[in-house]
């Protein structure tokens, strides 16, 4: 008997929305080294990823800077899944300008990293100025180790931190007195393990313990000069250099202050900012790619705003967004406000150009406590 197809009476199709942009990562720390490994890490192979010390040991000797830095990175808890090495030619990279050119070349062939560290030969050189300038123009962070003892003098204007404090937000320095340690790279590798796509992943770099890193043996005045942090007041350029360091208080070693080179701008804030922007860009592009169109109507604006709502839900889940008490309900809820213009408030000429109005999202960053005071009063 002939079988009449279903399509004579019903028409069922299924399309898959799979045109999603790739998600950018923020977990990988990259280490600049001038040590070439023929055929693996050289002028023709500018980067290589390593997932364990066994892999590092296959290419580098224990006396090499990348071996030492990777060893300190993999020693941390939480431990990074990967670190990368990036090759630069020390015979051609001789100043800030040529360093920026070298970083451009590395970035062009491999931009899949977020944190940048340096070998000891680059520490406290004018070449580092190129790294600072290059990083400020990218969605990256540089953590530069420094052994310049001038950090202990708040009036010094020559050290790497003093030259750039108050001018950049994407570079942070880490002062210590052991040239064989790579505290900045160890910290960067640890911070890269905090994945804001996961719940309760917000952090502050201050108070973090770094295994295999030694605290500096200086007094309070020197620590204040290094970090620029004054108790009860916070950071200021006049007090010090906005560098990070590693100290011992109460028999516990930990990082202070967890800041960038701008006073009271912290490493976690820049990390969170970059993550929010990246995820929102990805969500918006996915909406535009996976719909026949987004209409220039008020519902269409709400559809675009849904990208921000998705990201803010993830941010709240990660712990980046503060809780506020709603006076109407008496319940805590995320401190977020969305301002979505009506298309009727947009000039016709702009609607004709198909340029959507600006959607604003305001939220209160949860931040972290870095100093606290408790005052007792005893009465009789």
GROMACS .gro file of C-alpha atoms in nm, residues 43-294:
model
  252
   43UNK     CA    1   6.191   3.258   1.584
   44UNK     CA    2   5.971   3.020   1.383
   45UNK     CA    3   5.777   2.890   1.684
   46UNK     CA    4   5.712   3.191   1.904
   47UNK     CA    5   5.500   3.022   2.174
   48UNK     CA    6   5.461   2.680   2.327
   49UNK     CA    7   5.219   2.557   2.592
   50UNK     CA    8   5.322   2.337   2.886
   51UNK     CA    9   5.088   2.139   3.110
   52UNK     CA   10   5.335   1.999   3.363
   53UNK     CA   11   5.690   2.032   3.491
   54UNK     CA   12   5.775   1.708   3.309
   55UNK     CA   13   5.696   1.881   2.980
   56UNK     CA   14   5.898   2.187   3.085
   57UNK     CA   15   6.195   1.972   3.187
   58UNK     CA   16   6.201   1.810   2.843
   59UNK     CA   17   6.288   2.150   2.688
   60UNK     CA   18   6.460   2.349   2.962
   61UNK     CA   19   6.737   2.297   3.215
   62UNK     CA   20   6.673   2.360   3.583
   63UNK     CA   21   6.900   2.667   3.561
   64UNK     CA   22   6.681   2.833   3.295
   65UNK     CA   23   6.449   3.114   3.398
   66UNK     CA   24   6.141   2.957   3.241
   67UNK     CA   25   6.204   2.633   3.430
   68UNK     CA   26   6.228   2.827   3.759
   69UNK     CA   27   5.919   3.036   3.682
   70UNK     CA   28   5.711   2.739   3.567
   71UNK     CA   29   5.816   2.542   3.873
   72UNK     CA   30   5.692   2.820   4.102
   73UNK     CA   31   5.371   2.851   3.899
   74UNK     CA   32   5.291   2.480   3.914
   75UNK     CA   33   5.373   2.476   4.287
   76UNK     CA   34   5.077   2.699   4.371
   77UNK     CA   35   4.743   2.594   4.512
   78UNK     CA   36   4.520   2.625   4.316
   79UNK     CA   37   4.754   2.499   4.045
   80UNK     CA   38   4.730   2.628   3.686
   81UNK     CA   39   4.638   2.379   3.416
   82UNK     CA   40   4.883   2.533   3.169
   83UNK     CA   41   5.150   2.798   3.127
   84UNK     CA   42   5.305   2.922   2.805
   85UNK     CA   43   5.653   3.027   2.703
   86UNK     CA   44   5.702   3.300   2.442
   87UNK     CA   45   6.032   3.355   2.262
   88UNK     CA   46   6.183   3.694   2.190
   89UNK     CA   47   6.523   3.761   2.033
   90UNK     CA   48   6.737   3.949   2.285
   91UNK     CA   49   6.980   4.060   2.013
   92UNK     CA   50   6.709   4.254   1.827
   93UNK     CA   51   6.491   4.353   2.122
   94UNK     CA   52   6.702   4.629   2.271
   95UNK     CA   53   6.457   4.900   2.374
   96UNK     CA   54   6.090   4.970   2.446
   97UNK     CA   55   5.996   5.010   2.080
   98UNK     CA   56   6.148   4.680   1.964
   99UNK     CA   57   5.989   4.502   2.260
  100UNK     CA   58   5.645   4.627   2.150
  101UNK     CA   59   5.719   4.496   1.800
  102UNK     CA   60   5.816   4.157   1.944
  103UNK     CA   61   5.498   4.142   2.151
  104UNK     CA   62   5.292   4.229   1.844
  105UNK     CA   63   5.445   3.934   1.662
  106UNK     CA   64   5.372   3.699   1.952
  107UNK     CA   65   5.015   3.828   1.985
  108UNK     CA   66   4.951   3.794   1.611
  109UNK     CA   67   5.027   3.423   1.609
  110UNK     CA   68   4.895   3.341   1.958
  111UNK     CA   69   4.669   3.572   2.155
  112UNK     CA   70   4.523   3.295   2.370
  113UNK     CA   71   4.670   3.404   2.704
  114UNK     CA   72   4.589   3.673   2.959
  115UNK     CA   73   4.879   3.718   3.205
  116UNK     CA   74   5.230   3.819   3.098
  117UNK     CA   75   5.550   3.753   3.293
  118UNK     CA   76   5.918   3.820   3.218
  119UNK     CA   77   6.258   3.657   3.252
  120UNK     CA   78   6.512   3.799   3.495
  121UNK     CA   79   6.720   3.964   3.219
  122UNK     CA   80   6.430   4.203   3.152
  123UNK     CA   81   6.375   4.305   3.512
  124UNK     CA   82   6.426   4.670   3.593
  125UNK     CA   83   6.531   4.763   3.239
  126UNK     CA   84   6.400   5.038   3.012
  127UNK     CA   85   6.277   4.761   2.782
  128UNK     CA   86   6.001   4.696   3.036
  129UNK     CA   87   5.855   5.036   2.954
  130UNK     CA   88   5.757   4.888   2.618
  131UNK     CA   89   5.581   4.601   2.792
  132UNK     CA   90   5.386   4.844   3.011
  133UNK     CA   91   5.283   5.057   2.712
  134UNK     CA   92   5.189   4.754   2.500
  135UNK     CA   93   4.981   4.594   2.774
  136UNK     CA   94   4.779   4.910   2.839
  137UNK     CA   95   4.639   4.892   2.485
  138UNK     CA   96   4.535   4.526   2.511
  139UNK     CA   97   4.287   4.323   2.717
  140UNK     CA   98   4.578   4.164   2.903
  141UNK     CA   99   4.761   4.209   3.231
  142UNK     CA  100   5.136   4.218   3.288
  143UNK     CA  101   5.288   4.113   3.619
  144UNK     CA  102   5.650   4.231   3.630
  145UNK     CA  103   5.900   4.100   3.884
  146UNK     CA  104   6.143   4.361   4.015
  147UNK     CA  105   6.447   4.344   4.242
  148UNK     CA  106   6.514   4.719   4.246
  149UNK     CA  107   6.581   4.812   4.611
  150UNK     CA  108   6.483   5.171   4.532
  151UNK     CA  109   6.125   5.053   4.587
  152UNK     CA  110   6.200   5.088   4.958
  153UNK     CA  111   6.250   5.464   4.915
  154UNK     CA  112   5.913   5.642   4.870
  155UNK     CA  113   6.086   5.943   4.710
  156UNK     CA  114   6.265   5.743   4.439
  157UNK     CA  115   6.152   5.823   4.085
  158UNK     CA  116   6.371   5.580   3.889
  159UNK     CA  117   6.233   5.233   3.959
  160UNK     CA  118   5.987   5.065   3.717
  161UNK     CA  119   5.690   5.120   3.948
  162UNK     CA  120   5.773   5.486   4.016
  163UNK     CA  121   5.803   5.558   3.643
  164UNK     CA  122   5.451   5.434   3.572
  165UNK     CA  123   5.248   5.463   3.894
  166UNK     CA  124   4.921   5.644   3.852
  167UNK     CA  125   4.934   5.620   3.473
  168UNK     CA  126   4.844   5.258   3.387
  169UNK     CA  127   4.593   5.004   3.517
  170UNK     CA  128   4.690   4.685   3.335
  171UNK     CA  129   5.041   4.642   3.471
  172UNK     CA  130   5.136   4.546   3.823
  173UNK     CA  131   5.479   4.494   3.971
  174UNK     CA  132   5.604   4.256   4.238
  175UNK     CA  133   5.906   4.359   4.443
  176UNK     CA  134   6.127   4.101   4.613
  177UNK     CA  135   6.499   4.066   4.677
  178UNK     CA  136   6.567   3.718   4.534
  179UNK     CA  137   6.663   3.722   4.166
  180UNK     CA  138   6.596   3.347   4.139
  181UNK     CA  139   6.230   3.382   4.237
  182UNK     CA  140   5.941   3.466   4.005
  183UNK     CA  141   5.673   3.579   4.245
  184UNK     CA  142   5.478   3.781   3.988
  185UNK     CA  143   5.450   3.487   3.750
  186UNK     CA  144   5.355   3.252   4.035
  187UNK     CA  145   5.080   3.493   4.144
  188UNK     CA  146   4.955   3.542   3.787
  189UNK     CA  147   4.936   3.167   3.731
  190UNK     CA  148   4.739   3.123   4.054
  191UNK     CA  149   4.498   3.409   3.978
  192UNK     CA  150   4.434   3.257   3.636
  193UNK     CA  151   4.274   2.959   3.808
  194UNK     CA  152   3.987   3.180   3.930
  195UNK     CA  153   3.733   3.125   3.653
  196UNK     CA  154   3.442   3.370   3.669
  197UNK     CA  155   3.232   3.130   3.461
  198UNK     CA  156   3.212   2.922   3.779
  199UNK     CA  157   3.024   2.993   4.101
  200UNK     CA  158   3.195   3.171   4.392
  201UNK     CA  159   3.511   3.239   4.192
  202UNK     CA  160   3.561   3.606   4.285
  203UNK     CA  161   3.891   3.680   4.461
  204UNK     CA  162   4.138   3.940   4.577
  205UNK     CA  163   4.512   3.899   4.521
  206UNK     CA  164   4.589   4.036   4.867
  207UNK     CA  165   4.641   3.774   5.140
  208UNK     CA  166   4.721   3.500   4.886
  209UNK     CA  167   4.991   3.258   4.992
  210UNK     CA  168   5.258   3.178   4.734
  211UNK     CA  169   5.434   2.849   4.787
  212UNK     CA  170   5.813   2.846   4.735
  213UNK     CA  171   5.821   3.228   4.747
  214UNK     CA  172   6.009   3.395   5.034
  215UNK     CA  173   5.878   3.703   5.220
  216UNK     CA  174   6.092   4.014   5.219
  217UNK     CA  175   6.272   4.097   5.543
  218UNK     CA  176   6.198   4.468   5.583
  219UNK     CA  177   6.007   4.685   5.826
  220UNK     CA  178   5.673   4.861   5.804
  221UNK     CA  179   5.817   5.182   5.658
  222UNK     CA  180   5.972   4.993   5.367
  223UNK     CA  181   5.651   4.796   5.303
  224UNK     CA  182   5.458   5.123   5.296
  225UNK     CA  183   5.708   5.269   5.050
  226UNK     CA  184   5.679   4.962   4.826
  227UNK     CA  185   5.300   4.934   4.825
  228UNK     CA  186   5.192   5.293   4.886
  229UNK     CA  187   4.939   5.161   5.138
  230UNK     CA  188   4.883   5.353   5.460
  231UNK     CA  189   4.664   5.182   5.724
  232UNK     CA  190   4.316   5.338   5.749
  233UNK     CA  191   4.386   5.559   5.443
  234UNK     CA  192   4.453   5.323   5.153
  235UNK     CA  193   4.703   5.375   4.872
  236UNK     CA  194   4.854   5.701   4.752
  237UNK     CA  195   5.134   5.789   4.511
  238UNK     CA  196   5.299   6.011   4.772
  239UNK     CA  197   5.322   5.724   5.020
  240UNK     CA  198   5.488   5.475   4.787
  241UNK     CA  199   5.514   5.296   4.455
  242UNK     CA  200   5.198   5.082   4.421
  243UNK     CA  201   5.408   4.765   4.386
  244UNK     CA  202   5.308   4.432   4.534
  245UNK     CA  203   5.530   4.234   4.767
  246UNK     CA  204   5.529   3.932   4.998
  247UNK     CA  205   5.537   3.976   5.375
  248UNK     CA  206   5.503   3.789   5.703
  249UNK     CA  207   5.241   3.898   5.958
  250UNK     CA  208   5.148   3.674   6.248
  251UNK     CA  209   5.367   3.393   6.120
  252UNK     CA  210   5.177   3.379   5.790
  253UNK     CA  211   5.322   3.480   5.456
  254UNK     CA  212   5.093   3.657   5.209
  255UNK     CA  213   5.073   3.905   4.920
  256UNK     CA  214   5.015   4.278   4.970
  257UNK     CA  215   4.836   4.483   4.827
  258UNK     CA  216   4.707   4.306   4.517
  259UNK     CA  217   4.698   4.631   4.321
  260UNK     CA  218   4.791   4.760   3.979
  261UNK     CA  219   5.016   5.062   3.938
  262UNK     CA  220   4.722   5.298   3.989
  263UNK     CA  221   4.627   5.361   4.354
  264UNK     CA  222   4.327   5.160   4.474
  265UNK     CA  223   4.279   4.989   4.137
  266UNK     CA  224   4.315   4.619   4.197
  267UNK     CA  225   4.414   4.321   3.984
  268UNK     CA  226   4.079   4.148   4.034
  269UNK     CA  227   3.887   4.458   3.915
  270UNK     CA  228   4.069   4.462   3.581
  271UNK     CA  229   4.024   4.086   3.546
  272UNK     CA  230   3.650   4.115   3.618
  273UNK     CA  231   3.613   4.408   3.378
  274UNK     CA  232   3.778   4.218   3.093
  275UNK     CA  233   3.568   3.909   3.164
  276UNK     CA  234   3.238   4.102   3.167
  277UNK     CA  235   3.320   4.281   2.842
  278UNK     CA  236   3.430   3.962   2.668
  279UNK     CA  237   3.126   3.759   2.774
  280UNK     CA  238   2.885   4.042   2.680
  281UNK     CA  239   3.044   4.076   2.336
  282UNK     CA  240   3.009   3.702   2.286
  283UNK     CA  241   2.645   3.693   2.399
  284UNK     CA  242   2.550   3.991   2.180
  285UNK     CA  243   2.716   3.843   1.873
  286UNK     CA  244   2.541   3.510   1.938
  287UNK     CA  245   2.202   3.689   1.946
  288UNK     CA  246   2.273   3.861   1.614
  289UNK     CA  247   2.403   3.543   1.451
  290UNK     CA  248   2.129   3.306   1.565
  291UNK     CA  249   1.820   3.512   1.485
  292UNK     CA  250   1.679   3.597   1.145
  293UNK     CA  251   1.687   3.954   1.271
  294UNK     CA  252   1.660   4.159   1.587
   0.00000   0.00000   0.00000
